[in-house]
PDB file of C-alpha atoms in Angstrom:
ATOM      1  CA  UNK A   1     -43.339 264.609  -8.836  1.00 62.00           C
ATOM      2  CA  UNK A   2     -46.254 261.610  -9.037  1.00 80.00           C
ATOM      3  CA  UNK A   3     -44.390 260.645 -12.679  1.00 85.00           C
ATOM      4  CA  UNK A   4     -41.147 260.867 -11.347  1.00 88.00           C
ATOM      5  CA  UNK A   5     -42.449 258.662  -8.065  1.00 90.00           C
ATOM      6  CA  UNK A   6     -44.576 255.832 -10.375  1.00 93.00           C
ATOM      7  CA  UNK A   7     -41.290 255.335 -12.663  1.00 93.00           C
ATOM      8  CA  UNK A   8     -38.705 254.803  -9.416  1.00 96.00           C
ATOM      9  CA  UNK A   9     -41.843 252.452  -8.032  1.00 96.00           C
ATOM     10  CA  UNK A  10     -41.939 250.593 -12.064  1.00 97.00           C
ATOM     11  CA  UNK A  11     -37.507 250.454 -11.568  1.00 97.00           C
ATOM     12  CA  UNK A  12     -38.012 249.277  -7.675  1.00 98.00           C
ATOM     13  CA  UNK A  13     -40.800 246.472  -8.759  1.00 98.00           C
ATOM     14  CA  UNK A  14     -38.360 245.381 -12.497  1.00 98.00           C
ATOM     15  CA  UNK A  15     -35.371 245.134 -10.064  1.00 98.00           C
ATOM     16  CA  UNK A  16     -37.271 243.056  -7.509  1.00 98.00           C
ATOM     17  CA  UNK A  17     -39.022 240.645 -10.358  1.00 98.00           C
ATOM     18  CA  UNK A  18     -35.566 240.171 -12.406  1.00 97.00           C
ATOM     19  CA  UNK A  19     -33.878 239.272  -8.633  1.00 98.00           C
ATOM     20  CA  UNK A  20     -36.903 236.562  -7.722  1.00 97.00           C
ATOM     21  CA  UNK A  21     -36.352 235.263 -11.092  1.00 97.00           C
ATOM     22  CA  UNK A  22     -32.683 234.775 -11.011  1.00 95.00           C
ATOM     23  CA  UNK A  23     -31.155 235.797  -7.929  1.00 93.00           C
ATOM     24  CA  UNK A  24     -27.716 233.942  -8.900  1.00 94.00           C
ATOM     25  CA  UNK A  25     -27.464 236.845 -12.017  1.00 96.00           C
ATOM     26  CA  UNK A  26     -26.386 239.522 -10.047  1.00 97.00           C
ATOM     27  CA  UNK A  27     -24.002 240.766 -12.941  1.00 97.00           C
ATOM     28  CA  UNK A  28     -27.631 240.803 -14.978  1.00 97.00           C
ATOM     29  CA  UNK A  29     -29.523 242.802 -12.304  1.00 98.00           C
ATOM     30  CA  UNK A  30     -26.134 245.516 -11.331  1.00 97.00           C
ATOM     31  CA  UNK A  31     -26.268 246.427 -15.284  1.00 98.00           C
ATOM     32  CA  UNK A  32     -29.862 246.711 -15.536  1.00 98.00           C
ATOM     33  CA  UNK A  33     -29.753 249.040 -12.341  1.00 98.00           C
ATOM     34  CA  UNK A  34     -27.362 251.235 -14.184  1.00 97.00           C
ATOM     35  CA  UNK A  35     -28.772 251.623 -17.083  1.00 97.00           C
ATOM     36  CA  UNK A  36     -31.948 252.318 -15.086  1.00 97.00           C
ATOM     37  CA  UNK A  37     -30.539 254.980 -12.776  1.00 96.00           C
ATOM     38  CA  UNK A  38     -28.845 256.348 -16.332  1.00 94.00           C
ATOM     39  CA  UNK A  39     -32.152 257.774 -17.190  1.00 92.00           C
ATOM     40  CA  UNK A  40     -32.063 260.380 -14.414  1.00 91.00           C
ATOM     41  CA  UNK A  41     -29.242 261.538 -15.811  1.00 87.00           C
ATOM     42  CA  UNK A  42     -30.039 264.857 -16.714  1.00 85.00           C
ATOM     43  CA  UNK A  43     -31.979 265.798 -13.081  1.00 84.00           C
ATOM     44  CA  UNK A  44     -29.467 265.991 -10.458  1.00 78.00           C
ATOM     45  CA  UNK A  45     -31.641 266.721  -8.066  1.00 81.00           C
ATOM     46  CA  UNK A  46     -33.766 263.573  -8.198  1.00 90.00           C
ATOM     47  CA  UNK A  47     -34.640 262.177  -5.006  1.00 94.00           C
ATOM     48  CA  UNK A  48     -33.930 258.418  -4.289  1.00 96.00           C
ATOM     49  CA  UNK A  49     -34.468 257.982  -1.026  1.00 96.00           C
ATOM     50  CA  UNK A  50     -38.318 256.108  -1.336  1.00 96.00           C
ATOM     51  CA  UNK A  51     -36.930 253.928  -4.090  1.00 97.00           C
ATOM     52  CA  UNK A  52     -33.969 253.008  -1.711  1.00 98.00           C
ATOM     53  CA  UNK A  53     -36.275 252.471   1.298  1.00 97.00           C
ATOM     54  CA  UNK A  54     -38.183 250.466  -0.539  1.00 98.00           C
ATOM     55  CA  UNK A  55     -35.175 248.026  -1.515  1.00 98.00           C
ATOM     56  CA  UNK A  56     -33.428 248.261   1.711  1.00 98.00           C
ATOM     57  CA  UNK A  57     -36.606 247.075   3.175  1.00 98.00           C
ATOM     58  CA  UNK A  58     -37.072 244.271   0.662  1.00 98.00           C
ATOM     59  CA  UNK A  59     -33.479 242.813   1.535  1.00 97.00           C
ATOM     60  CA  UNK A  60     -33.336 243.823   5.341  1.00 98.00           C
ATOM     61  CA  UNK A  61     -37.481 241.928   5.952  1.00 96.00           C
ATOM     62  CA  UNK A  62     -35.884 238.606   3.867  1.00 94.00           C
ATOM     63  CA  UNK A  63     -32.862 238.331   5.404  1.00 95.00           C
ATOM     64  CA  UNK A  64     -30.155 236.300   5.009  1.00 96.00           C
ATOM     65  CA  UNK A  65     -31.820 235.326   1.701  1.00 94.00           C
ATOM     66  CA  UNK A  66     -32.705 238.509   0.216  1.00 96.00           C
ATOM     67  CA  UNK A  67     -29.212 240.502   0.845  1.00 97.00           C
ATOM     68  CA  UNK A  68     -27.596 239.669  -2.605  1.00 96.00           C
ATOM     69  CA  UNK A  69     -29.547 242.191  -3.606  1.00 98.00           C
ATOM     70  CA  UNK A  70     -28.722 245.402  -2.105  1.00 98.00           C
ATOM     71  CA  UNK A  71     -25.181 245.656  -3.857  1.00 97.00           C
ATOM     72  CA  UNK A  72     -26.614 245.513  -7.394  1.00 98.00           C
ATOM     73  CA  UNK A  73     -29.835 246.690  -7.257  1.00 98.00           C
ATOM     74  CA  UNK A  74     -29.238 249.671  -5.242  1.00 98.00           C
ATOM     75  CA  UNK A  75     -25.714 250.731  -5.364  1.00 97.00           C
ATOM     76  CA  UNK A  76     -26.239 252.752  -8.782  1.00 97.00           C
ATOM     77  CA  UNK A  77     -28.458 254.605  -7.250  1.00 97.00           C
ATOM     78  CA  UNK A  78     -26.472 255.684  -4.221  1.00 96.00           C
ATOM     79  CA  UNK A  79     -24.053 256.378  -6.260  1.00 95.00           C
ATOM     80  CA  UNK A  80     -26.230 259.232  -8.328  1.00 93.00           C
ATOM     81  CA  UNK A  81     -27.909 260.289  -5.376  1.00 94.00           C
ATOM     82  CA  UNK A  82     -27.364 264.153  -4.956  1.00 92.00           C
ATOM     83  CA  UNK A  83     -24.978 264.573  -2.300  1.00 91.00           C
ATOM     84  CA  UNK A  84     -27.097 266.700  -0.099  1.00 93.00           C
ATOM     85  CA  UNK A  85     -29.557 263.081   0.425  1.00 94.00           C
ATOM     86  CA  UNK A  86     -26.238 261.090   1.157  1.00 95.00           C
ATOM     87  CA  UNK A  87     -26.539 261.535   4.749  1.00 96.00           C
ATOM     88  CA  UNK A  88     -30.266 261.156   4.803  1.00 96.00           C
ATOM     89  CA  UNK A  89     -29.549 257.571   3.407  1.00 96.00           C
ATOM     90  CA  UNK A  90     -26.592 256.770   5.389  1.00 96.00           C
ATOM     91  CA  UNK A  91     -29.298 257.350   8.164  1.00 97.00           C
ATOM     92  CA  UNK A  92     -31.817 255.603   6.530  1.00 97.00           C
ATOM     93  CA  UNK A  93     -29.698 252.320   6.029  1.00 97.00           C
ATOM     94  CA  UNK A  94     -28.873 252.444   9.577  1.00 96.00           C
ATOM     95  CA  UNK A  95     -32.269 252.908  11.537  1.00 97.00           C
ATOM     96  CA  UNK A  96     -33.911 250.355   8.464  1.00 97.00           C
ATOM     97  CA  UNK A  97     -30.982 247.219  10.106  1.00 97.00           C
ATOM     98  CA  UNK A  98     -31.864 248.692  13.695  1.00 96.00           C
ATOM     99  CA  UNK A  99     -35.328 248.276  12.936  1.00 97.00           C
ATOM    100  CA  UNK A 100     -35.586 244.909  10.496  1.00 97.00           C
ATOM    101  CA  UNK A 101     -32.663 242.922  11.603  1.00 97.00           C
ATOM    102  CA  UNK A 102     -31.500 240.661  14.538  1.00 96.00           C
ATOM    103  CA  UNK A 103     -28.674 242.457  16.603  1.00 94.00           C
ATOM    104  CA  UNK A 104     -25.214 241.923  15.092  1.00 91.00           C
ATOM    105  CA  UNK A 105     -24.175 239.092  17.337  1.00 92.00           C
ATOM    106  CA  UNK A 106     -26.823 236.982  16.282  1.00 93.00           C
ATOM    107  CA  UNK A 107     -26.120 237.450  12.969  1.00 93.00           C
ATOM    108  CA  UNK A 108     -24.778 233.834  12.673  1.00 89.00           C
ATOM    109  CA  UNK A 109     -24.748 230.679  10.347  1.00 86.00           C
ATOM    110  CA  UNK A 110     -24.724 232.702   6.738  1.00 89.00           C
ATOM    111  CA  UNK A 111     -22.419 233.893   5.368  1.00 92.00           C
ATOM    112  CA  UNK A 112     -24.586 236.438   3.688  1.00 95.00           C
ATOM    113  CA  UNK A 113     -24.860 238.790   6.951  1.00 96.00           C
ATOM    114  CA  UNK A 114     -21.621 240.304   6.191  1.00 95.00           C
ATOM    115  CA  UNK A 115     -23.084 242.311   3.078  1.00 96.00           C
ATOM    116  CA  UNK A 116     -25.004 244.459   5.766  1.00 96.00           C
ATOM    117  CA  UNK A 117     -21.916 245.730   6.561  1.00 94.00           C
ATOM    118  CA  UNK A 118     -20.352 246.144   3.246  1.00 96.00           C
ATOM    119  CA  UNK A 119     -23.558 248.059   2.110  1.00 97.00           C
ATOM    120  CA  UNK A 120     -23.219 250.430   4.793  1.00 95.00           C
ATOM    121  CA  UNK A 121     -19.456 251.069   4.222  1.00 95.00           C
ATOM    122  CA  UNK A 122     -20.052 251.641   0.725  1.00 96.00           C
ATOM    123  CA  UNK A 123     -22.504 253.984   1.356  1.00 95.00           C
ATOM    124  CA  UNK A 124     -20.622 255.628   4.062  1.00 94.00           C
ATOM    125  CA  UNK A 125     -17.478 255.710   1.474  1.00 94.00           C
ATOM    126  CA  UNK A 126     -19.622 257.524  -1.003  1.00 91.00           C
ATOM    127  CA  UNK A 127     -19.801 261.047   0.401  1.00 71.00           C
ATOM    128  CA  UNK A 128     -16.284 261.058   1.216  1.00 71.00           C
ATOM    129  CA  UNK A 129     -15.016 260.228  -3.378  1.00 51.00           C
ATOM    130  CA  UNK A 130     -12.954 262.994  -4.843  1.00 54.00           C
ATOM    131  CA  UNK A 131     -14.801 264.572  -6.841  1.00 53.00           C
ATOM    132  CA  UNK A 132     -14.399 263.256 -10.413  1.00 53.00           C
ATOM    133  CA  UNK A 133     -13.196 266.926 -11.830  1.00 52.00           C
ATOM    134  CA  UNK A 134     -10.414 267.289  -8.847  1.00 49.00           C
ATOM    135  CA  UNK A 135      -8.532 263.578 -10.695  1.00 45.00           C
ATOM    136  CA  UNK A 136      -8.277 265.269 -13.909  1.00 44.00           C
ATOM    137  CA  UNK A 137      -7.378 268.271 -12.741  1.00 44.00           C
ATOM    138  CA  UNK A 138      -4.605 266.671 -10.508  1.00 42.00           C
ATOM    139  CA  UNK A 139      -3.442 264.931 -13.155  1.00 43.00           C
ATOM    140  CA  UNK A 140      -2.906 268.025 -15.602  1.00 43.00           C
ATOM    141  CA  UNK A 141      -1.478 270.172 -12.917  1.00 44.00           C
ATOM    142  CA  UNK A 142       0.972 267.534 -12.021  1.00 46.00           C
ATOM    143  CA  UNK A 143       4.571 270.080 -11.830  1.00 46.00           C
ATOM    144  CA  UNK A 144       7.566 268.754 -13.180  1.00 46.00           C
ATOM    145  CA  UNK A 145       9.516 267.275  -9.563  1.00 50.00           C
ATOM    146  CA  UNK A 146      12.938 268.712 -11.312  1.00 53.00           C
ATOM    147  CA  UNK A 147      12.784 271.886 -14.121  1.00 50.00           C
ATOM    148  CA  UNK A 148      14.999 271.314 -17.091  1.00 52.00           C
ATOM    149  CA  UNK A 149      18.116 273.947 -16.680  1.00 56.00           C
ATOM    150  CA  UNK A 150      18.289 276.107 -19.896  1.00 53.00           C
TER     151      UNK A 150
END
């Protein structure tokens, strides 16, 4: 568990460095994320909610600035997050903008603000995919609408 914690604290502090460095690449740092989250590939049980507290906090305490980087950064990683956690982050995202960010109606003057919201749809729209099996399974199943007459 300490390995598994150091190397999502090594990924959190990589993603934050490559942001501060370039925070117009955000093509740069949404690639690096997935090929970062790729190497919990094989442990689907891997907890991410730390690593996302941790990023959610470090665009939520610089905000406006610092909210470019919740979409790249972070996204991957909801995305892989065991289902049973996606609540617990939906939650998590939530009480972290209660808690670190001005009230919604005085979110004014940037035009940044609005990827609060975004980030917490996407998040929301996570839980609620198809699961990837059911579209290929649709898709073979499909009947014919008319049988051929023999």
């Amino acid at each position: 568990r300490g390995r598994l914690s150091n190397l999502l604290n090594l990924m959190h502090k990589a993603l934050v460095q490559m942001y501060e460095e370039n925070s117009d690449d955000l093509d740069s740092l949404r690639e690096v994320s997935k090929r970062l989250v790729l190497s919990f590939s094989f442990d689907k049980e891997v907890s991410f909610l730390e690593f996302l507290d941790k990023g959610l906090r470090y665009g939520f305490e610089r905000a406006p600035e610092n909210l470019n980087f919740l979409e790249p950064a972070l996204a991957p990683f909801v995305r892989r997050a065991p289902k049973r956690e996606l609540p617990d982050i939906q939650t998590r995202i939530k009480a972290l903008d209660e808690q670190l960010l001005p009230p919604e109606d005085q979110r004014v003057g940037h035009s940044k603000w609005k990827l609060v919201a975004e980030f917490q749809k996407f998040a929301m729209d996570v839980g609620v995919r198809r699961p990837t099996g059911a579209s290929v399974a649709s898709k073979k199943e499909k009947v014919p609408t008319a049988w051929p007459l023999v």
